[in-house]
XYZ file of C-alpha atoms in Angstrom:
748
model
C -10.472 49.542 -72.318
C -12.919 48.832 -69.822
C -12.818 49.189 -66.158
C -14.714 47.267 -64.170
C -15.426 48.537 -60.377
C -14.192 45.880 -57.823
C -17.122 44.804 -54.782
C -15.639 46.130 -51.588
C -17.837 43.830 -49.691
C -16.529 40.848 -51.591
C -13.170 41.954 -51.042
C -13.722 42.154 -47.169
C -11.750 39.934 -45.463
C -14.636 38.807 -43.296
C -16.991 36.648 -44.004
C -20.411 36.988 -42.182
C -23.548 34.473 -41.463
C -25.798 34.832 -43.828
C -28.580 35.088 -41.162
C -28.100 37.803 -38.255
C -27.896 35.989 -34.750
C -30.315 35.757 -32.396
C -30.995 38.163 -29.605
C -29.513 41.351 -31.521
C -30.132 44.742 -30.586
C -32.842 46.520 -31.207
C -32.896 49.203 -33.866
C -30.996 49.325 -37.241
C -28.002 47.057 -36.518
C -27.889 43.958 -36.868
C -25.546 41.488 -35.225
C -24.294 38.346 -37.618
C -21.272 36.158 -36.718
C -18.220 35.498 -38.768
C -14.958 34.626 -38.723
C -11.532 36.291 -40.848
C -10.887 34.568 -44.145
C -7.424 34.008 -43.925
C -7.424 32.385 -40.165
C -10.945 31.535 -39.312
C -10.527 33.318 -36.189
C -14.336 33.969 -35.299
C -15.706 37.616 -35.043
C -19.303 39.801 -34.590
C -20.202 41.551 -37.400
C -22.128 44.356 -37.129
C -24.516 45.342 -40.150
C -26.578 48.179 -40.587
C -27.758 48.475 -44.231
C -28.707 52.269 -45.881
C -32.057 52.933 -46.510
C -33.677 56.007 -48.729
C -35.213 58.582 -46.421
C -33.539 57.772 -43.046
C -30.363 59.977 -43.768
C -30.687 60.729 -39.473
C -30.838 57.521 -38.594
C -28.005 56.815 -40.936
C -25.651 59.844 -39.036
C -26.023 58.241 -36.177
C -24.967 55.288 -37.194
C -21.791 56.686 -39.311
C -21.668 57.974 -35.837
C -21.323 55.193 -33.611
C -18.848 53.838 -36.272
C -16.673 56.709 -35.746
C -16.868 56.816 -32.077
C -16.183 52.689 -32.219
C -13.112 53.228 -34.028
C -11.877 55.594 -31.812
C -13.002 54.545 -28.179
C -10.202 51.848 -26.656
C -11.032 50.616 -23.167
C -11.032 46.546 -21.927
C -14.301 46.998 -20.737
C -15.490 48.958 -23.915
C -16.083 46.210 -27.475
C -13.455 46.012 -29.350
C -13.307 47.298 -32.917
C -10.939 44.791 -35.149
C -12.092 46.431 -38.713
C -14.821 47.931 -41.089
C -16.254 48.904 -44.112
C -17.967 51.843 -45.213
C -20.048 52.030 -48.319
C -23.165 53.519 -50.099
C -25.131 50.979 -49.754
C -24.083 49.442 -45.471
C -21.740 49.793 -43.012
C -20.182 46.759 -41.645
C -18.461 47.286 -38.178
C -16.525 44.152 -37.111
C -15.488 43.289 -33.649
C -14.222 40.442 -31.057
C -16.600 37.424 -31.142
C -19.152 38.500 -28.873
C -22.770 37.226 -27.454
C -25.496 39.412 -26.590
C -25.819 39.675 -22.460
C -29.463 39.278 -23.139
C -28.960 35.875 -25.125
C -26.015 34.676 -22.776
C -28.083 35.160 -19.474
C -30.706 32.675 -20.813
C -28.387 30.091 -22.042
C -26.694 30.229 -18.499
C -29.902 30.157 -17.035
C -30.808 26.548 -18.834
C -27.147 25.750 -17.574
C -28.011 25.959 -14.201
C -27.355 29.728 -13.892
C -24.920 32.290 -13.042
C -23.037 32.807 -10.058
C -22.878 35.800 -7.823
C -19.320 35.769 -8.606
C -19.759 36.553 -12.168
C -22.549 38.464 -11.988
C -20.291 40.838 -9.532
C -17.437 41.101 -12.173
C -19.878 41.676 -15.045
C -21.414 44.568 -13.156
C -18.051 45.958 -11.825
C -16.567 45.843 -15.823
C -20.099 47.858 -17.355
C -19.753 50.460 -13.724
C -16.043 50.844 -14.871
C -16.697 51.486 -18.628
C -19.032 54.173 -17.603
C -16.753 56.174 -15.274
C -14.113 55.400 -17.647
C -16.480 57.778 -20.510
C -18.147 59.811 -18.015
C -14.881 61.067 -16.005
C -12.157 60.762 -18.381
C -13.666 61.179 -21.792
C -16.335 63.564 -20.797
C -18.978 61.627 -22.851
C -22.708 60.680 -21.914
C -23.445 56.721 -22.936
C -27.347 57.949 -23.265
C -27.972 54.125 -23.911
C -27.133 51.752 -20.885
C -29.145 48.411 -20.851
C -29.428 44.506 -21.777
C -29.015 45.637 -25.711
C -26.002 47.141 -24.897
C -24.344 44.545 -23.384
C -22.031 41.820 -24.720
C -20.098 39.211 -23.375
C -17.054 37.991 -24.871
C -15.811 34.137 -24.676
C -14.393 34.611 -21.657
C -17.241 35.256 -19.670
C -16.039 39.187 -19.636
C -18.841 41.650 -20.051
C -18.976 44.316 -22.530
C -20.561 47.880 -23.086
C -21.436 48.603 -26.963
C -24.452 50.274 -28.514
C -22.710 53.777 -28.737
C -25.195 55.489 -31.475
C -26.608 57.898 -28.906
C -23.901 58.836 -26.770
C -23.083 62.658 -26.748
C -20.849 64.799 -25.493
C -21.151 65.848 -21.633
C -19.930 69.459 -22.363
C -22.337 70.713 -24.352
C -20.591 70.843 -27.603
C -21.928 69.182 -30.663
C -25.385 69.293 -29.871
C -27.954 67.716 -27.585
C -28.613 63.585 -26.926
C -29.637 62.298 -30.625
C -33.183 60.970 -30.433
C -33.714 57.421 -30.029
C -37.135 56.990 -32.061
C -37.451 53.235 -30.265
C -39.940 52.544 -27.391
C -37.445 49.432 -26.854
C -34.831 51.619 -25.700
C -36.998 54.723 -24.855
C -38.433 52.994 -21.110
C -35.169 53.512 -19.206
C -34.944 57.364 -19.729
C -34.786 58.640 -16.314
C -37.552 60.399 -15.107
C -36.132 64.247 -15.128
C -36.296 64.258 -18.821
C -39.645 64.484 -19.145
C -39.341 67.597 -17.310
C -39.659 69.686 -20.086
C -38.542 72.537 -17.513
C -35.741 71.560 -16.843
C -35.696 72.973 -13.153
C -34.427 69.810 -11.881
C -30.480 69.605 -10.909
C -28.492 66.665 -12.241
C -25.282 65.871 -12.683
C -23.527 64.866 -15.911
C -23.965 60.892 -14.384
C -27.558 60.711 -13.442
C -28.921 59.717 -16.532
C -26.723 56.732 -17.240
C -26.051 56.020 -13.672
C -30.452 55.576 -13.431
C -29.825 53.661 -16.473
C -27.658 51.214 -14.375
C -29.800 50.923 -12.363
C -32.576 49.435 -14.656
C -29.960 46.906 -16.244
C -29.052 45.829 -12.821
C -32.554 45.613 -11.762
C -33.056 43.448 -15.658
C -29.862 41.343 -14.886
C -31.377 39.621 -11.646
C -35.071 39.703 -12.563
C -36.074 39.703 -16.275
C -36.962 42.079 -18.618
C -38.440 45.257 -17.249
C -42.060 45.330 -17.617
C -42.374 48.860 -16.725
C -40.560 52.030 -14.220
C -42.799 51.321 -11.239
C -41.321 47.835 -11.045
C -37.665 49.084 -10.238
C -39.073 49.933 -6.475
C -38.504 46.342 -5.936
C -35.211 44.841 -5.935
C -36.856 41.083 -5.981
C -33.892 39.138 -6.355
C -31.174 41.969 -6.354
C -28.459 40.355 -3.575
C -28.720 42.448 -0.493
C -25.335 43.770 -0.315
C -26.152 45.407 -3.346
C -29.943 46.483 -2.473
C -28.623 50.100 -0.678
C -26.521 50.622 -3.512
C -29.124 49.878 -6.333
C -31.648 51.773 -4.328
C -29.021 55.228 -4.868
C -29.043 54.462 -8.243
C -32.824 54.645 -9.125
C -33.998 57.235 -6.829
C -35.945 60.108 -7.553
C -33.542 62.569 -7.035
C -30.883 62.645 -9.860
C -28.387 64.639 -7.558
C -27.366 62.085 -5.397
C -27.013 59.629 -7.513
C -23.137 58.590 -7.271
C -20.747 59.389 -9.935
C -19.359 55.955 -11.135
C -16.669 55.810 -9.752
C -18.045 56.177 -6.068
C -20.407 53.583 -6.768
C -17.901 50.806 -7.708
C -16.144 52.544 -4.278
C -19.115 51.444 -2.175
C -19.651 48.333 -3.531
C -15.951 47.324 -3.268
C -15.454 47.934 0.710
C -15.816 45.341 2.708
C -19.008 43.297 2.598
C -19.948 44.847 -0.321
C -21.066 43.137 -3.321
C -17.937 43.204 -5.471
C -15.725 42.408 -2.653
C -15.094 38.862 -3.298
C -11.355 36.633 -4.836
C -13.025 36.693 -8.183
C -13.487 40.240 -8.438
C -9.880 40.227 -6.818
C -8.143 37.864 -8.883
C -9.484 39.854 -12.162
C -7.997 43.128 -11.074
C -4.402 41.633 -10.486
C -4.736 40.314 -14.042
C -5.251 43.385 -15.379
C -2.336 44.619 -13.488
C 0.008 42.450 -13.483
C 2.645 43.492 -16.122
C 3.312 46.739 -13.439
C 3.061 44.320 -10.270
C 6.544 43.444 -8.272
C 7.799 39.482 -8.873
C 7.172 38.657 -5.110
C 3.601 39.454 -5.538
C 3.542 37.679 -8.376
C 4.586 34.729 -6.938
C 2.440 35.078 -4.058
C -0.625 35.213 -6.119
C -0.243 32.143 -8.576
C 0.532 29.913 -5.233
C -3.137 31.463 -3.930
C -4.507 31.278 -7.143
C -5.000 26.782 -7.662
C -7.244 27.081 -4.405
C -9.497 29.544 -6.015
C -10.051 28.121 -9.230
C -12.979 25.458 -8.566
C -14.804 28.024 -7.736
C -14.121 30.273 -11.353
C -15.788 29.634 -14.617
C -14.576 27.193 -16.673
C -14.597 30.594 -20.000
C -13.193 32.800 -17.489
C -10.136 30.008 -16.529
C -9.273 28.715 -20.104
C -9.694 32.376 -21.563
C -8.459 34.812 -19.148
C -6.441 32.503 -16.263
C -4.544 30.545 -18.860
C -3.017 33.090 -21.240
C -1.129 35.271 -18.284
C -0.247 31.842 -16.857
C 1.181 30.961 -20.180
C 2.779 34.893 -20.502
C 4.328 34.782 -16.401
C 6.146 31.767 -18.017
C 7.370 32.767 -20.633
C 7.738 36.679 -19.948
C 7.755 36.852 -16.393
C 10.371 34.264 -14.826
C 7.604 32.978 -12.653
C 8.811 29.132 -12.705
C 7.903 26.624 -10.480
C 4.847 28.634 -8.855
C 2.529 28.412 -12.043
C 2.411 24.812 -12.431
C -0.381 24.015 -10.278
C -2.560 26.299 -11.529
C -1.151 25.540 -15.162
C -2.017 21.778 -14.800
C -5.914 22.931 -13.002
C -7.391 25.084 -16.104
C -5.507 22.293 -18.357
C -8.367 19.809 -17.208
C -10.608 22.303 -18.941
C -9.254 21.893 -22.260
C -9.689 19.629 -25.310
C -7.056 17.293 -26.465
C -7.070 19.518 -29.064
C -5.897 22.804 -26.961
C -3.992 20.909 -24.649
C -1.781 19.916 -27.045
C -1.113 23.531 -28.923
C -1.011 25.091 -25.680
C 0.455 23.294 -22.671
C 2.505 20.404 -24.202
C 5.065 23.147 -25.603
C 5.317 24.739 -22.557
C 5.820 21.473 -20.513
C 8.530 20.165 -23.018
C 10.215 23.566 -22.348
C 10.349 23.059 -18.544
C 11.225 19.584 -18.732
C 14.770 21.446 -19.894
C 15.061 23.900 -16.781
C 17.417 23.525 -14.121
C 15.199 24.688 -11.800
C 15.136 22.232 -8.807
C 12.029 23.349 -7.916
C 10.344 23.170 -11.027
C 11.641 19.794 -11.878
C 10.295 17.891 -9.019
C 7.122 19.868 -9.493
C 6.980 18.197 -13.181
C 7.744 14.890 -12.218
C 5.020 14.910 -9.571
C 2.645 16.104 -11.186
C 3.285 14.402 -14.817
C 0.032 12.046 -14.011
C -1.857 15.024 -15.070
C -0.607 15.268 -18.646
C 1.341 12.044 -19.454
C -1.600 11.334 -21.829
C -0.981 14.037 -23.705
C 2.405 13.031 -24.742
C 3.042 11.376 -27.661
C 6.019 8.694 -27.918
C 8.282 10.513 -29.631
C 8.352 13.169 -27.625
C 8.662 11.451 -24.745
C 11.560 9.770 -25.968
C 13.619 12.857 -27.231
C 12.255 15.514 -25.563
C 11.584 14.543 -21.885
C 13.127 11.581 -21.226
C 16.897 12.539 -22.038
C 16.077 15.622 -19.468
C 14.540 13.459 -16.754
C 17.232 10.864 -16.550
C 19.812 14.001 -15.059
C 17.262 13.245 -11.885
C 18.910 10.004 -11.261
C 21.616 11.395 -10.778
C 20.751 14.320 -8.337
C 22.393 14.381 -4.900
C 18.922 15.264 -3.703
C 16.884 12.328 -2.426
C 13.511 13.347 -3.264
C 14.387 14.151 -6.493
C 15.738 10.842 -7.147
C 12.893 8.728 -5.770
C 10.217 11.634 -7.896
C 12.463 10.648 -10.979
C 11.977 6.684 -10.149
C 8.645 6.931 -9.087
C 8.035 9.031 -12.972
C 9.143 5.982 -14.558
C 5.767 4.601 -14.154
C 4.484 7.059 -16.199
C 6.743 6.708 -18.916
C 7.799 3.804 -19.323
C 4.574 2.849 -22.034
C 6.046 5.537 -23.464
C 9.736 4.991 -24.321
C 11.145 2.936 -27.166
C 13.701 -0.018 -26.916
C 17.105 1.945 -26.696
C 15.539 4.007 -23.616
C 13.364 1.285 -21.823
C 15.834 -1.916 -21.998
C 19.207 -0.289 -22.003
C 19.496 3.721 -20.570
C 16.561 3.497 -18.076
C 18.248 -0.690 -16.691
C 21.757 1.171 -16.238
C 20.223 3.669 -14.163
C 18.060 1.457 -12.250
C 20.782 -1.268 -11.710
C 23.109 2.008 -10.108
C 20.262 3.176 -7.923
C 19.618 0.014 -6.790
C 23.418 -1.264 -5.909
C 25.198 2.229 -4.823
C 21.641 4.541 -3.672
C 22.873 5.373 0.074
C 19.098 6.269 0.639
C 17.355 2.422 1.556
C 13.910 3.568 0.577
C 14.995 4.686 -3.041
C 16.744 1.490 -3.262
C 13.351 -0.442 -2.111
C 11.130 1.647 -4.845
C 13.540 0.933 -7.534
C 13.039 -2.618 -7.170
C 9.205 -1.759 -6.902
C 8.952 0.297 -9.772
C 10.493 -2.655 -11.601
C 8.483 -4.924 -10.631
C 5.531 -3.163 -12.169
C 7.226 -2.129 -15.013
C 8.482 -5.516 -15.695
C 6.140 -6.531 -18.441
C 6.822 -3.549 -21.187
C 10.524 -5.001 -20.591
C 11.991 -7.289 -23.874
C 11.886 -10.991 -23.531
C 15.812 -10.833 -23.361
C 16.092 -8.019 -21.181
C 13.907 -9.608 -18.620
C 15.328 -12.669 -18.870
C 18.786 -11.194 -18.220
C 17.463 -8.453 -15.577
C 15.026 -9.312 -13.538
C 16.183 -12.378 -11.417
C 19.606 -10.731 -11.100
C 17.862 -7.764 -9.930
C 15.328 -9.196 -7.191
C 17.971 -11.509 -6.060
C 20.038 -8.397 -5.373
C 17.530 -6.687 -3.681
C 17.448 -9.563 -1.700
C 20.632 -8.943 0.273
C 19.713 -5.069 0.916
C 20.765 -4.264 4.224
C 17.296 -2.197 4.677
C 14.686 -4.919 5.188
C 11.818 -3.199 2.828
C 13.649 -3.885 -0.125
C 14.241 -7.438 1.139
C 10.672 -7.583 1.097
C 10.467 -5.302 -2.483
C 12.594 -8.060 -3.866
C 10.502 -10.838 -2.678
C 7.573 -9.172 -3.626
C 8.907 -8.317 -7.073
C 9.408 -12.061 -7.727
C 5.836 -12.673 -7.331
C 4.544 -9.720 -9.154
C 6.525 -11.015 -12.515
C 5.843 -14.823 -11.554
C 4.357 -15.040 -15.147
C 7.529 -13.887 -16.837
C 10.182 -16.764 -15.431
C 10.290 -20.009 -16.854
C 9.804 -23.237 -14.810
C 13.714 -24.283 -14.609
C 14.506 -20.262 -13.518
C 12.164 -21.070 -10.496
C 13.611 -23.779 -9.566
C 17.388 -23.248 -10.161
C 17.397 -19.161 -9.646
C 14.314 -18.084 -7.677
C 13.320 -20.718 -5.043
C 17.076 -21.044 -3.832
C 17.144 -17.056 -3.308
C 13.874 -17.238 -1.362
C 14.382 -20.284 1.022
C 17.670 -18.042 1.899
C 15.518 -15.443 3.042
C 13.492 -17.833 5.403
C 16.149 -17.297 7.951
C 16.124 -13.517 7.388
C 16.290 -11.388 11.173
C 13.190 -9.418 10.055
C 10.409 -11.257 10.641
C 8.367 -9.588 7.156
C 10.811 -10.930 5.038
C 10.514 -14.441 6.696
C 6.835 -14.139 5.960
C 6.636 -12.476 2.331
C 9.843 -15.508 1.690
C 6.921 -18.905 2.518
C 4.197 -17.334 0.933
C 6.542 -16.902 -2.070
C 7.788 -20.341 -1.837
C 4.325 -21.588 -1.499
C 3.289 -20.241 -4.189
C 6.160 -20.919 -6.260
C 6.439 -24.601 -5.255
C 2.691 -25.037 -5.781
C 3.114 -23.873 -9.369
C 5.902 -26.483 -10.079
C 3.457 -29.241 -8.495
C 0.777 -28.169 -10.710
C 2.800 -28.502 -14.027
C 4.867 -31.575 -12.748
C 0.960 -33.024 -11.949
C 0.276 -32.556 -15.557
C 2.959 -31.621 -17.876
C 0.811 -30.463 -20.333
C 0.270 -27.016 -18.413
C 4.072 -25.921 -19.095
C 3.209 -24.595 -22.467
C 0.406 -22.222 -21.320
C 2.102 -21.748 -17.831
C 5.841 -19.882 -20.068
C 3.554 -18.851 -22.816
C 4.403 -15.205 -21.285
C 7.800 -16.437 -20.893
C 9.249 -15.479 -24.251
C 6.491 -13.319 -25.550
C 7.135 -9.583 -26.538
C 6.084 -6.597 -24.360
C 3.189 -6.293 -23.170
C 1.568 -4.114 -20.350
C -1.029 -6.612 -19.398
C 1.416 -9.252 -18.307
C 2.154 -9.802 -14.874
C -1.010 -8.613 -14.126
C -2.353 -11.259 -11.750
C 0.115 -9.919 -8.868
C 0.269 -5.981 -9.438
C -1.651 -4.961 -6.739
C 1.684 -5.267 -4.635
C 3.347 -2.104 -6.561
C 0.571 0.478 -5.213
C 0.811 -1.353 -1.670
C 4.972 -0.893 -1.289
C 5.417 2.505 -3.248
C 2.820 4.895 -0.776
C 4.977 3.016 2.185
C 7.917 3.681 0.738
C 7.347 7.313 -0.483
C 6.512 8.194 3.070
C 9.691 6.560 4.153
C 11.634 8.716 1.769
C 9.900 11.733 3.362
C 10.892 10.980 6.910
C 13.959 9.485 6.212
C 15.269 13.054 3.999
C 13.819 15.296 7.095
C 15.859 12.719 9.636
C 18.985 13.756 7.666
C 18.962 17.183 6.445
C 22.387 17.546 5.223
C 21.819 14.910 2.505
C 19.197 16.854 0.778
C 19.404 20.750 -0.100
C 17.249 23.577 1.264
C 15.677 23.965 -1.645
C 14.079 20.668 -2.415
C 10.472 19.788 -2.293
C 9.422 16.671 -0.303
C 7.339 14.090 -1.442
C 5.279 13.648 1.294
C 1.903 13.258 0.146
C 1.942 11.353 -3.622
C -0.132 8.765 -4.700
C 1.044 6.290 -6.710
C -2.201 5.933 -9.332
C -2.343 2.357 -9.038
C -5.666 1.268 -9.151
C -6.234 0.109 -13.237
C -2.966 -2.028 -11.710
C -5.349 -3.629 -9.051
C -8.435 -4.580 -10.686
C -6.368 -6.224 -13.061
C -4.584 -8.322 -10.316
C -7.867 -10.227 -9.901
C -8.096 -11.292 -13.224
C -6.294 -14.561 -12.992
C -5.357 -16.750 -15.762
C -7.067 -19.960 -15.988
C -5.519 -23.310 -16.877
C -6.365 -25.937 -19.275
C -7.212 -28.603 -16.684
C -10.302 -26.781 -14.775
C -10.890 -29.987 -12.004
C -6.536 -29.080 -11.071
C -6.653 -25.981 -8.735
C -4.836 -23.328 -10.169
C -1.265 -22.203 -9.574
C -2.382 -18.168 -10.478
C -4.838 -18.663 -8.110
C -1.762 -18.344 -5.345
C -1.011 -14.740 -6.440
C -4.361 -13.507 -6.715
C -3.660 -13.382 -2.994
C -0.701 -10.724 -2.949
C -2.807 -8.050 -1.308
C -1.389 -4.979 0.876
C -1.496 -6.459 4.017
C -0.091 -3.532 6.174
C 1.622 -0.146 5.699
C 4.606 1.912 6.614
C 2.889 4.637 8.111
C 4.679 4.566 10.984
C 8.197 5.363 8.696
C 11.243 4.049 9.359
C 14.501 6.054 9.637
C 18.041 4.306 9.445
C 19.985 5.667 12.365
C 23.277 7.517 12.046
C 26.181 5.616 11.622
C 28.492 7.870 13.819
C 25.526 8.089 16.450
C 23.879 5.574 18.927
C 20.119 5.879 17.737
C 18.182 7.666 20.492
C 16.736 6.321 23.876
C 13.548 4.297 23.231
C 13.932 3.771 19.437
C 12.723 -0.266 18.232
C 14.649 -1.670 16.583
C 13.232 -2.887 12.651
C 12.685 -6.250 14.090
C 10.140 -4.543 16.486
C 7.944 -3.468 13.807
C 4.832 -5.031 12.141
C 6.220 -4.190 8.951
C 2.742 -6.003 6.902
C 2.689 -9.266 8.560
C 0.716 -11.053 11.092
C 0.351 -9.422 14.815
C 3.321 -9.994 17.066
C 3.161 -12.283 19.303
C 4.728 -12.647 22.505
C 7.044 -15.241 22.001
C 10.562 -14.928 21.694
C 12.154 -14.527 17.980
C 13.633 -17.746 17.720
C 16.329 -15.667 14.478
C 17.052 -13.205 17.206
C 20.380 -14.309 16.758
C 20.776 -13.918 13.775
C 20.114 -9.772 13.944
C 23.987 -9.173 14.442
C 23.767 -8.423 10.849
C 21.844 -5.760 11.235
C 23.210 -4.367 14.335
C 26.713 -3.403 12.618
C 24.700 -0.567 12.127
C 23.949 0.841 8.287
C 27.377 0.699 6.515
C 26.217 -1.172 3.309
C 28.349 -4.307 3.262
C 30.359 -5.418 -0.116
C 27.968 -6.228 -2.639
C 28.496 -9.003 -5.193
C 25.907 -7.124 -7.061
C 27.737 -3.926 -7.185
C 28.494 -3.486 -10.551
C 26.629 -1.873 -13.233
C 25.018 -4.716 -15.216
C 22.095 -7.608 -14.193
C 24.308 -10.624 -15.385
C 23.496 -13.825 -14.397
C 24.185 -15.532 -10.998
C 26.231 -18.390 -13.084
C 28.370 -15.420 -14.566
C 29.275 -13.767 -11.545
C 30.133 -16.988 -10.056
C 32.321 -17.738 -13.087
C 33.894 -14.451 -12.725
C 34.933 -14.858 -8.697
C 36.032 -18.474 -9.134
C 38.527 -17.201 -12.393
C 39.256 -13.943 -10.533
C 40.473 -16.047 -7.215
C 42.702 -18.782 -9.880
C 44.198 -16.142 -11.196
C 45.371 -14.428 -8.004
C 46.513 -18.349 -6.176
C 48.594 -17.972 -10.069
C 49.973 -14.928 -9.258
C 50.825 -16.131 -5.316
C 52.827 -18.919 -6.463
C 54.773 -16.968 -8.842
C 55.726 -14.748 -6.676
C 56.880 -17.320 -4.000
C 58.977 -19.064 -6.925
C 60.828 -15.996 -7.488
C 61.787 -15.674 -3.899
C 62.856 -18.763 -3.326
C 65.637 -18.593 -6.153
C 66.121 -15.290 -5.512
C 66.696 -16.877 -1.742
C 68.919 -19.592 -3.228
C 71.522 -17.207 -5.787
C 72.480 -15.097 -2.376
C 73.471 -18.724 -0.110
C 75.942 -19.893 -2.450
C 77.592 -15.901 -2.987
C 79.261 -14.776 -6.297
C 81.332 -16.697 -8.249
C 84.725 -15.560 -8.997
C 86.369 -14.593 -12.791
C 87.593 -17.695 -14.898
C 85.787 -20.480 -12.517
C 83.576 -22.979 -13.570
C 80.583 -23.473 -12.086
C 80.290 -27.148 -11.314
C 76.769 -28.921 -10.792
């Protein structure tokens, strides 16, 4: 029986590139990029080929292999796996790039910031401190070739080939035999007399000075060049001079060098180093410290390197949410870092966390998710939105906190394009109907009307026909004047979704009633809308062939492009209402719990819709004035920045408070003439108690249906009243005749 020896290199679970990477370390080791066969994750593989006659060098390589295997420190190159045969040595580490190649690539891309260099040098000095103070080891090879950079921009100390014990056991330092490395040796090593008094760290600190010089000035041509600091920052120069001093006795211990550089005003005293140090110890920090750290982190992320944010900050944020109960405070930095990710990475790392956050009962978490939805909505697919996001979001419509109800309404602008038929046309409309009819906050009722007008084009044709006219008609009866304005503008924004018959019989009668509204802003918008609808009707009357083109969107399927001619009104209305709601909530603190987060600076990105508002459809007859041109003028004429507050029904308004009719809500400048409709303001002077609303049910049926129901109810009541009257008359007549005697016969 024959037995075949297995090839250990072929069975090695890592695959390396055929050619070594450019810029590898000098000496016998060749650096190859590689990957793990099972997962495809990237690694770096250092390869040493055993050559005959190089036994001493082979022993040095094997010693380095052993050192790297046993030394574990965050700032030392991380060992993953290894292979040792008679022909070669393979050392697998985390994926890294030689520092020289990294600096060259970053210089071509604009150069490294001082923040990055300060943290990189901090890591190397910390690694040296660990070796000399904790392990009593001398690295003996600190130089550019011994430093590597991982994908997060973290500097790692490698090159352990010539390491030896500071305690003298195991022999002295091994011979290098490589001129490129020997140029970094300190001058006292050339003194064969051995009279120079030095500390165990003196030689490595000299080499650290050479490394600092090369980082800022490039390759070191000769040792005398160290006398000129060159481009080394001024805050680092005094400490650098200590490193390259001729007297080895005064060179500082690595720990003291770090302490000196971390002093106030020092080179390593900055926000970036502090952030990294906190992240390294985050597991042992108190919850209050973590909360404060994450709150302040967002301000600093813009100045931090992108790779650092992606590969170091992001994992810590995800861990803090999953296991640290960090809560809503991680959302802002999380979404900020998410901007650096590709679509695939975002789907893999951020979206699962977002989906889990939506199921949270933490109000602060929910409102921050709603406020920042525009940052991640494009990464959510429709099944995820309909099955995992929307069912949790709709709970916000029923929340007792007005700020959450408002943000929930506003979030529908982003979610509506991704909702399915049932969620959009049934579930959402049910909640909108209740908010518009029953919510005690006028601005929220107004925002609901605004949102409905903006998402109207996404609704199905049957839902549009059943909902829009009734909803906007209801808004025109709202005691809150901006809601009535929003109702008028809602008709304008969705003008192309109504048939000519509905315009004449349903919409114009409602608008005409608003021409005597006590608020001038309502009257102005009503007259404007009436003129536009009449112009449309007149255009079709003059040229009936235009009817099919004008009504082309009435029965069309839902489309995000419909109704774009007047969509710019939504941006005007929403911006103002957001401010209104915030001021209203502040004016009535009892209506909002203490933990609420007010939406005071929200921006409803309506730029794309506003740009579409200028795309006016052309009619068939080019000589006739297009009725659509009247809708292109529905721009924001003003804002509600001055705010509005509903007076407390139990208390009179404070002295000096202006009535709502005295504000300029975006219309023309107020004139000095008296308001001819001032006598009608009695309707508003009754306070803000909401009058009985015939639209108070939770469905939006047609106006005719409501009228028929009212008439039927009146007829039923009359019949019931007539029946009771007849019964009363019979009882009265019977009582007047008295009881009948036994055996007598009733005579008619």
